[in-house]
Tab-separated table of C-alpha atoms and ligand atoms in Angstrom:
chain	number	residue	atom	x	y	z
A	252	MET	CA	8.888	7.708	-13.243
A	253	PRO	CA	4.986	8.630	-13.241
A	254	ARG	CA	3.615	5.435	-11.238
A	255	ASP	CA	-0.157	5.079	-12.740
A	256	TRP	CA	-2.460	1.677	-12.000
A	257	THR	CA	-1.310	0.567	-15.048
A	258	ASP	CA	2.317	0.712	-14.126
A	259	VAL	CA	1.383	-0.838	-10.782
A	260	PHE	CA	-0.265	-4.189	-12.383
A	261	ILE	CA	1.118	-6.749	-15.428
A	262	THR	CA	-1.730	-7.042	-17.456
A	263	GLY	CA	-0.142	-8.617	-20.251
A	264	ASP	CA	-2.999	-7.194	-22.676
A	265	GLY	CA	-1.260	-3.720	-22.575
A	266	ALA	CA	-4.873	-2.202	-22.847
A	267	ARG	CA	-5.433	0.851	-20.972
A	268	VAL	CA	-9.399	0.229	-20.691
A	269	ALA	CA	-11.409	3.029	-19.515
A	270	ALA	CA	-8.813	5.667	-18.771
A	271	ALA	CA	-8.993	9.380	-19.658
A	272	PRO	CA	-7.600	9.957	-23.682
A	273	ALA	CA	-3.788	10.602	-23.981
A	274	GLY	CA	-4.197	15.076	-23.617
A	275	GLU	CA	-5.906	14.826	-20.262
A	276	GLU	CA	-3.393	12.454	-18.843
A	277	PRO	CA	-1.489	15.376	-16.742
A	278	GLU	CA	-4.329	16.894	-15.816
A	279	ARG	CA	-5.617	13.638	-13.819
A	280	ARG	CA	-2.009	13.003	-12.708
A	281	ARG	CA	-2.087	16.536	-10.587
A	282	GLY	CA	-5.585	15.680	-9.592
A	283	PHE	CA	-4.142	12.262	-7.608
A	284	LEU	CA	-0.959	14.099	-6.292
A	285	ARG	CA	-3.016	17.086	-4.910
A	286	ARG	CA	-5.356	14.859	-2.941
A	287	LEU	CA	-1.965	12.730	-2.317
A	288	ARG	CA	-0.385	16.262	-0.830
A	289	GLU	CA	-3.717	16.724	0.945
A	290	ASN	CA	-4.150	13.365	2.187
A	291	LEU	CA	-0.856	13.360	3.800
A	292	SER	CA	-1.342	16.851	5.097
A	293	LYS	CA	-0.416	16.147	8.940
A	294	THR	CA	2.560	14.575	7.913
A	295	ARG	CA	3.360	17.547	5.537
A	296	GLN	CA	2.925	19.995	7.879
A	297	ALA	CA	5.090	18.421	10.927
A	298	LEU	CA	7.911	17.891	8.327
A	299	GLY	CA	7.468	21.006	5.766
A	300	ALA	CA	8.001	23.517	8.180
A	301	GLU	CA	11.314	21.706	10.294
A	302	ILE	CA	12.761	21.613	6.719
A	303	GLN	CA	11.804	25.072	5.737
A	304	ALA	CA	13.418	25.679	9.079
A	305	THR	CA	16.768	23.425	8.232
A	306	LEU	CA	16.863	23.641	4.947
A	307	PHE	CA	15.812	26.708	3.431
A	308	GLU	CA	16.848	29.421	6.558
A	309	GLY	CA	20.376	29.652	8.239
A	310	GLU	CA	23.904	27.980	8.495
A	311	LEU	CA	24.229	24.503	6.984
A	312	ASP	CA	25.707	22.787	10.275
A	313	SER	CA	25.618	19.949	12.614
A	314	ALA	CA	22.466	21.448	14.734
A	315	THR	CA	20.980	21.759	10.846
A	316	TRP	CA	21.388	17.974	10.169
A	317	GLU	CA	20.174	16.732	13.937
A	318	ARG	CA	16.816	18.708	13.393
A	319	LEU	CA	16.606	17.165	9.745
A	320	GLU	CA	17.150	13.888	11.802
A	321	GLU	CA	14.482	14.740	14.498
A	322	ALA	CA	11.777	15.460	12.035
A	323	LEU	CA	11.953	12.794	9.840
A	324	ILE	CA	12.282	9.999	12.884
A	325	MET	CA	9.225	12.045	14.157
A	326	ALA	CA	7.391	11.568	10.750
A	327	ASP	CA	8.322	7.427	11.127
A	328	VAL	CA	11.086	7.460	8.736
A	329	GLY	CA	12.854	5.385	10.630
A	330	ALA	CA	16.007	5.318	12.714
A	331	ARG	CA	18.215	3.443	10.424
A	332	THR	CA	16.752	4.961	7.090
A	333	THR	CA	17.344	8.515	8.518
A	334	ALA	CA	20.467	8.224	9.757
A	335	GLU	CA	21.243	7.190	5.854
A	336	VAL	CA	19.461	9.492	4.051
A	337	VAL	CA	20.816	12.207	6.332
A	338	GLY	CA	24.537	11.272	6.417
A	339	LYS	CA	24.595	11.685	2.423
A	340	LEU	CA	22.604	14.495	2.120
A	341	GLU	CA	25.455	15.958	4.981
A	342	ALA	CA	28.167	14.881	2.523
A	343	GLU	CA	26.971	16.095	-0.775
A	344	ALA	CA	25.811	19.573	1.070
A	345	GLU	CA	28.385	21.365	-0.079
A	346	GLY	CA	27.934	20.854	-4.298
A	347	LEU	CA	24.159	21.910	-3.450
A	348	GLU	CA	23.532	25.444	-3.973
A	349	GLY	CA	20.446	26.736	-1.697
A	350	GLY	CA	17.330	25.173	-0.080
A	351	GLN	CA	15.327	23.997	-2.952
A	352	ALA	CA	18.281	22.014	-4.440
A	353	LEU	CA	18.944	20.676	-0.880
A	354	SER	CA	15.392	19.471	-0.765
A	355	ASP	CA	15.381	17.706	-3.805
A	356	ARG	CA	18.113	16.232	-2.927
A	357	LEU	CA	17.023	15.006	0.083
A	358	THR	CA	13.201	13.423	-1.938
A	359	GLU	CA	15.577	11.578	-4.245
A	360	LEU	CA	17.360	9.895	-1.361
A	361	LEU	CA	14.327	9.345	0.226
A	362	ALA	CA	12.647	7.664	-2.677
A	363	ASP	CA	15.745	5.719	-3.701
A	364	LEU	CA	15.814	3.944	-0.758
A	365	ALA	CA	11.919	2.805	-0.622
A	366	ARG	CA	12.195	0.828	-3.941
A	367	PRO	CA	13.096	-2.472	-2.796
A	368	GLY	CA	12.320	-5.862	-5.083
A	369	GLU	CA	9.354	-5.973	-7.519
A	370	GLY	CA	6.706	-3.409	-6.891
A	371	ARG	CA	4.309	-4.853	-9.718
A	372	ILE	CA	1.642	-7.134	-9.311
A	373	ASP	CA	1.366	-9.259	-12.168
A	374	LEU	CA	-2.443	-9.941	-13.456
A	375	THR	CA	-1.508	-12.475	-16.377
A	376	HIS	CA	-3.002	-15.930	-14.483
A	377	GLU	CA	-6.109	-16.892	-15.246
A	378	PRO	CA	-7.443	-15.606	-12.920
A	379	THR	CA	-5.116	-14.144	-11.157
A	380	VAL	CA	-5.510	-14.607	-7.154
A	381	ILE	CA	-4.704	-11.976	-4.652
A	382	MET	CA	-4.929	-13.223	-0.716
A	383	VAL	CA	-5.491	-10.324	1.687
A	384	ALA	CA	-4.249	-10.756	5.465
A	385	GLY	CA	-3.366	-8.800	8.149
A	386	VAL	CA	-3.740	-7.380	11.645
A	387	ASN	CA	-7.231	-7.099	12.881
A	388	GLY	CA	-8.891	-4.087	11.990
A	389	THR	CA	-6.031	-3.228	9.066
A	390	GLY	CA	-8.083	-2.234	6.534
A	391	LYS	CA	-8.178	-5.317	4.629
A	392	THR	CA	-11.976	-5.864	3.976
A	393	THR	CA	-11.886	-1.986	2.843
A	394	THR	CA	-8.867	-2.169	0.915
A	395	ILE	CA	-10.317	-5.202	-1.168
A	396	GLY	CA	-13.291	-3.508	-1.945
A	397	LYS	CA	-11.181	-0.264	-3.040
A	398	LEU	CA	-8.877	-2.334	-5.731
A	399	ALA	CA	-11.927	-4.575	-7.155
A	400	TRP	CA	-13.480	-0.711	-7.973
A	401	HIS	CA	-10.357	0.376	-9.460
A	402	LEU	CA	-9.646	-3.043	-11.196
A	403	GLN	CA	-12.545	-2.719	-12.993
A	404	ARG	CA	-12.902	0.996	-13.402
A	405	GLU	CA	-8.858	1.531	-14.774
A	406	LEU	CA	-8.250	-1.836	-15.929
A	407	GLY	CA	-11.741	-3.609	-17.452
A	408	LYS	CA	-10.793	-6.356	-15.195
A	409	SER	CA	-13.668	-9.089	-13.816
A	410	VAL	CA	-13.330	-9.708	-10.052
A	411	VAL	CA	-14.959	-12.512	-7.622
A	412	LEU	CA	-14.136	-11.954	-4.061
A	413	GLY	CA	-14.071	-14.504	-1.729
A	414	ALA	CA	-15.429	-13.722	2.032
A	415	ALA	CA	-12.993	-16.364	3.968
A	416	ASP	CA	-13.271	-14.204	7.261
A	417	THR	CA	-16.439	-16.458	8.186
A	418	PHE	CA	-15.225	-15.325	12.054
A	419	ARG	CA	-18.419	-12.896	12.322
A	420	ALA	CA	-21.767	-12.510	10.050
A	421	ALA	CA	-21.259	-8.695	9.785
A	422	ALA	CA	-17.493	-9.178	8.328
A	423	VAL	CA	-19.319	-10.791	4.679
A	424	GLU	CA	-21.867	-8.335	5.031
A	425	GLN	CA	-19.631	-5.858	5.503
A	426	LEU	CA	-17.869	-7.597	2.027
A	427	THR	CA	-20.742	-8.098	0.177
A	428	GLU	CA	-21.799	-4.140	0.590
A	429	TRP	CA	-18.057	-3.498	-0.639
A	430	ALA	CA	-18.729	-5.871	-3.624
A	431	ALA	CA	-22.326	-4.111	-4.691
A	432	ARG	CA	-20.685	-0.686	-4.649
A	433	ALA	CA	-17.877	-2.131	-6.760
A	434	GLY	CA	-19.699	-3.971	-8.880
A	435	SER	CA	-17.957	-7.414	-8.314
A	436	GLU	CA	-19.013	-10.704	-7.858
A	437	ILE	CA	-18.988	-12.425	-4.704
A	438	VAL	CA	-18.456	-16.203	-3.079
A	439	THR	CA	-19.692	-16.087	0.947
A	440	GLY	CA	-20.289	-18.906	3.295
A	441	PRO	CA	-22.443	-19.428	6.102
A	442	GLU	CA	-21.020	-17.873	9.645
A	443	GLY	CA	-18.238	-20.474	11.386
A	444	SER	CA	-17.483	-22.128	8.390
A	445	ASP	CA	-14.176	-23.049	7.274
A	446	PRO	CA	-12.375	-20.127	5.501
A	447	GLY	CA	-10.582	-22.379	3.269
A	448	SER	CA	-13.288	-24.150	1.868
A	449	VAL	CA	-14.547	-20.793	1.124
A	450	ALA	CA	-11.488	-19.587	-0.172
A	451	PHE	CA	-11.129	-22.695	-2.617
A	452	GLU	CA	-15.375	-22.221	-3.785
A	453	ALA	CA	-14.350	-18.690	-5.062
A	454	VAL	CA	-11.396	-19.852	-6.770
A	455	LYS	CA	-13.468	-22.316	-8.795
A	456	GLN	CA	-16.168	-19.831	-9.260
A	457	GLY	CA	-13.603	-17.414	-10.584
A	458	ARG	CA	-12.226	-20.304	-12.979
A	459	GLU	CA	-15.975	-21.007	-14.108
A	460	ARG	CA	-17.136	-17.827	-14.601
A	461	GLY	CA	-13.897	-16.991	-16.298
A	462	ALA	CA	-13.191	-13.696	-14.209
A	463	ASP	CA	-9.961	-12.187	-14.186
A	464	VAL	CA	-8.999	-11.925	-10.763
A	465	VAL	CA	-9.908	-13.041	-7.270
A	466	ILE	CA	-9.404	-11.143	-4.339
A	467	VAL	CA	-9.503	-13.474	-1.061
A	468	ASP	CA	-10.731	-11.448	2.555
A	469	THR	CA	-9.589	-13.097	5.492
A	470	ALA	CA	-9.989	-12.581	9.372
A	471	GLY	CA	-7.900	-9.969	11.354
A	472	ARG	CA	-5.016	-12.312	13.394
A	473	LEU	CA	-1.886	-11.453	14.898
A	474	HIS	CA	1.506	-13.201	14.262
A	475	THR	CA	1.530	-14.636	17.729
A	476	GLN	CA	-1.576	-16.287	17.511
A	477	ASP	CA	-0.253	-19.780	16.213
A	478	HIS	CA	-3.515	-21.422	15.630
A	479	LEU	CA	-4.529	-18.673	13.442
A	480	MET	CA	-1.080	-18.201	11.514
A	481	ALA	CA	-1.972	-22.243	10.431
A	482	GLU	CA	-5.660	-21.198	9.171
A	483	LEU	CA	-3.774	-18.736	6.865
A	484	THR	CA	-1.332	-21.194	5.584
A	485	LYS	CA	-3.908	-23.910	5.452
A	486	VAL	CA	-5.925	-21.510	3.125
A	487	ARG	CA	-3.226	-20.674	1.017
A	488	ARG	CA	-2.408	-24.389	0.344
A	489	VAL	CA	-5.969	-25.033	-0.248
A	490	ILE	CA	-6.329	-22.314	-3.212
A	491	GLY	CA	-3.288	-23.889	-4.354
A	492	LYS	CA	-5.210	-27.049	-5.017
A	493	GLN	CA	-8.249	-25.225	-6.808
A	494	LEU	CA	-5.438	-23.410	-8.773
A	495	GLU	CA	-1.993	-24.683	-9.318
A	496	GLY	CA	0.309	-21.822	-8.368
A	497	ALA	CA	-2.103	-19.907	-6.517
A	498	PRO	CA	-2.481	-17.337	-4.282
A	499	HIS	CA	-0.736	-15.339	-6.711
A	500	GLU	CA	-0.309	-12.111	-4.510
A	501	THR	CA	-0.011	-12.142	-1.143
A	502	LEU	CA	-0.861	-8.661	-0.192
A	503	LEU	CA	0.005	-7.366	3.787
A	504	THR	CA	-2.524	-4.755	5.145
A	505	VAL	CA	-0.770	-2.341	7.667
A	506	ASP	CA	-2.046	0.763	9.099
A	507	ALA	CA	-0.027	3.249	8.818
A	508	THR	CA	-1.169	5.270	12.211
A	509	THR	CA	0.517	2.417	14.505
A	510	GLY	CA	4.057	3.593	13.277
A	511	GLN	CA	7.018	1.735	14.075
A	512	ASN	CA	4.877	-1.206	15.942
A	513	GLY	CA	3.011	-1.253	12.110
A	514	LEU	CA	6.704	-2.070	10.996
A	515	ARG	CA	7.725	-4.457	13.437
A	516	GLN	CA	4.070	-6.247	13.229
A	517	ALA	CA	4.810	-6.812	9.406
A	518	GLN	CA	8.197	-7.813	10.191
A	519	LEU	CA	6.735	-10.731	11.845
A	520	PHE	CA	3.826	-11.740	9.857
A	521	SER	CA	5.888	-11.788	7.101
A	522	GLU	CA	8.572	-14.264	8.824
A	523	ALA	CA	5.255	-16.199	9.064
A	524	VAL	CA	3.318	-16.631	6.308
A	525	PRO	CA	4.730	-15.189	2.379
A	526	VAL	CA	4.298	-12.004	1.820
A	527	ASP	CA	4.922	-10.196	-1.914
A	528	GLY	CA	3.692	-6.682	-0.634
A	529	ILE	CA	2.370	-4.339	1.558
A	530	VAL	CA	-1.115	-2.044	1.556
A	531	LEU	CA	-0.306	0.592	3.886
A	532	THR	CA	-3.577	2.237	5.387
A	533	LYS	CA	-5.207	5.070	6.859
A	534	LEU	CA	-2.045	7.254	5.902
A	535	ASP	CA	-4.564	10.386	5.526
A	536	GLY	CA	-4.815	10.039	9.505
A	537	THR	CA	-1.275	10.111	10.554
A	538	ALA	CA	1.664	12.832	10.873
A	539	LYS	CA	3.578	9.613	10.837
A	540	GLY	CA	3.588	9.252	6.829
A	541	GLY	CA	7.263	8.617	6.767
A	542	ILE	CA	6.336	5.114	7.660
A	543	ALA	CA	6.176	3.967	4.200
A	544	LEU	CA	9.687	4.735	3.271
A	545	ALA	CA	10.517	2.967	6.993
A	546	ILE	CA	8.784	0.051	5.529
A	547	ALA	CA	9.904	-0.058	2.145
A	548	GLY	CA	13.541	0.482	2.810
A	549	GLU	CA	13.858	-1.554	6.190
A	550	LEU	CA	11.473	-4.828	5.585
A	551	GLY	CA	13.056	-4.716	1.895
A	552	ILE	CA	9.119	-5.732	1.376
A	553	PRO	CA	7.775	-3.178	-1.291
A	554	VAL	CA	4.813	-1.125	-0.740
A	555	LYS	CA	2.545	-1.413	-3.489
A	556	LEU	CA	-0.554	0.251	-2.774
A	557	ILE	CA	-1.709	2.743	-0.409
A	558	GLY	CA	-4.989	3.760	1.620
A	559	ILE	CA	-5.568	7.507	1.719
A	560	GLY	CA	-9.086	7.853	2.844
A	561	GLU	CA	-12.168	5.604	3.287
A	562	ALA	CA	-14.143	6.024	-0.256
A	563	LEU	CA	-13.734	3.714	-3.005
A	564	GLU	CA	-10.987	5.919	-4.770
A	565	ASP	CA	-8.853	6.468	-1.798
A	566	LEU	CA	-6.736	3.486	-2.831
A	567	ARG	CA	-3.327	4.297	-4.930
A	568	PRO	CA	-0.355	2.631	-6.472
A	569	PHE	CA	2.759	3.142	-4.191
A	570	ASP	CA	5.432	5.760	-6.122
A	571	ALA	CA	8.547	6.266	-4.487
A	572	ASP	CA	9.016	9.313	-5.917
A	573	ASP	CA	5.472	11.273	-5.516
A	574	PHE	CA	5.289	10.350	-1.810
A	575	ALA	CA	8.751	11.249	-1.113
A	576	ARG	CA	8.086	14.548	-2.453
A	577	ALA	CA	4.707	15.253	-1.449
A	578	LEU	CA	6.264	14.530	2.203
A	579	VAL	CA	8.942	17.024	1.681
A	580	GLN	CA	8.236	19.478	-0.586
A	581	PRO	CA	6.732	22.692	0.696
A	582	SER	CA	4.462	22.644	-2.027
A	583	ASP	CA	3.865	23.825	-5.881
B	159	GTP	N1	-9.242	6.632	7.220
B	159	GTP	C1	-8.957	5.920	6.240
B	159	GTP	N2	-9.570	4.372	7.134
B	159	GTP	C2	-9.538	3.648	6.568
B	159	GTP	C3	-8.552	3.357	5.623
B	159	GTP	N3	-8.260	1.858	5.074
B	159	GTP	C4	-9.484	1.228	6.471
B	159	GTP	N4	-10.252	2.406	7.087
B	159	GTP	C5	-10.712	2.310	8.128
B	159	GTP	O1	-10.499	0.963	8.933
B	159	GTP	C6	-11.345	0.048	9.622
B	159	GTP	C7	-11.297	-0.962	9.447
B	159	GTP	O2	-11.316	-1.025	8.341
B	159	GTP	P1	-11.755	-3.001	8.021
B	159	GTP	O3	-11.745	-2.849	6.133
B	159	GTP	O4	-12.724	-2.921	8.247
B	159	GTP	O5	-10.249	-3.487	8.357
B	159	GTP	P2	-9.966	-5.172	8.135
B	159	GTP	O6	-8.991	-4.974	8.616
B	159	GTP	O7	-10.620	-5.906	7.087
B	159	GTP	O8	-10.741	-5.505	9.686
B	159	GTP	P3	-11.212	-7.169	10.322
B	159	GTP	O9	-12.047	-7.852	9.253
B	159	GTP	O10	-12.145	-6.721	11.623
B	159	GTP	O11	-9.856	-7.371	10.664
B	159	GTP	C8	-12.914	0.986	8.617
B	159	GTP	O12	-13.686	2.243	9.472
B	159	GTP	C9	-12.467	1.266	7.481
B	159	GTP	O13	-13.002	2.171	7.120
B	159	GTP	C10	-7.702	4.492	4.952
B	159	GTP	O14	-6.918	4.348	3.976
B	159	GTP	N5	-8.211	5.137	6.039
B	160	MG	MG1	-12.653	-7.327	7.508
């Protein structure tokens, strides 16, 4: 099942604005997949060699499965997910002929585990309010810039950004730069001002201007900082006062390079505030890309978007099938 921007967002209008003509789609898609594989190259190199050695060469015996388990755990697929997947593969192995069939089935098993709940983002509200939260430096502001750009470019949506990270003046400047790059409007407040009031104003302006989407940036925080978690709850409440039912989507950014620690953070964070989806960032910089599968499989929160670089275009919808294939398949 191909997953593209129009698959991850429920737009209501069925429109595919500014998309390439139908004939060019396969080409475009191949380009995305190539880029995904390139950006996951660190994980692929580590995992690929082991998969080659275990599934394609030599006898299948208990050492094979142990080695495969080790390789998946090294790639941060997670102990539970790994045990489940390798157990199933081992049980089915007799009926599977050759390394390719085994690695195809491994890909399928990994992808199936990584698809919990609603993986899409509903953009049919007027406007849809998306709040982005997460630990310091995990990529909130960067993700917002990329997301605004994609929403406009791929889906023709108008976007207003709310700079509710009022902690540092630099945070507002950084989001302002992204707004300029993405071509979005932005609502800011002075440094040190109440983040709730900036978020409130952004949603208000979004409504007045008839924007399709308002994306609210927030300051980085740890789930252990009770007063900051309470602040986040307050920001949510204030947004809801301006527009009932908002924020419609709360995205949590998780830095993939922090591996199992990131998974733990995401778990505790999501216990403190409701999280609808994960944006897994910096997948380009880690040999532990399997964390995407572990997060989805073990937290039960869908990974909706992935960050695979620092440029505007380096945000992609998460597709469990593509992702598992990009990790496991030697090349195609
Ligand atoms: N390689 C890579 N770098 C990324 C990605 N996403 C974000 N970054 C980088 O990570 C750093 C932190 O990103 P920010 O967007 O500022 O993170 P933040 O969560 O807003 O940080 P605070 O507001 O300080 O909590 C920046 O240098 C980004 O360029 C990604 O997908 N890949
Ligand atoms: Mg930030």
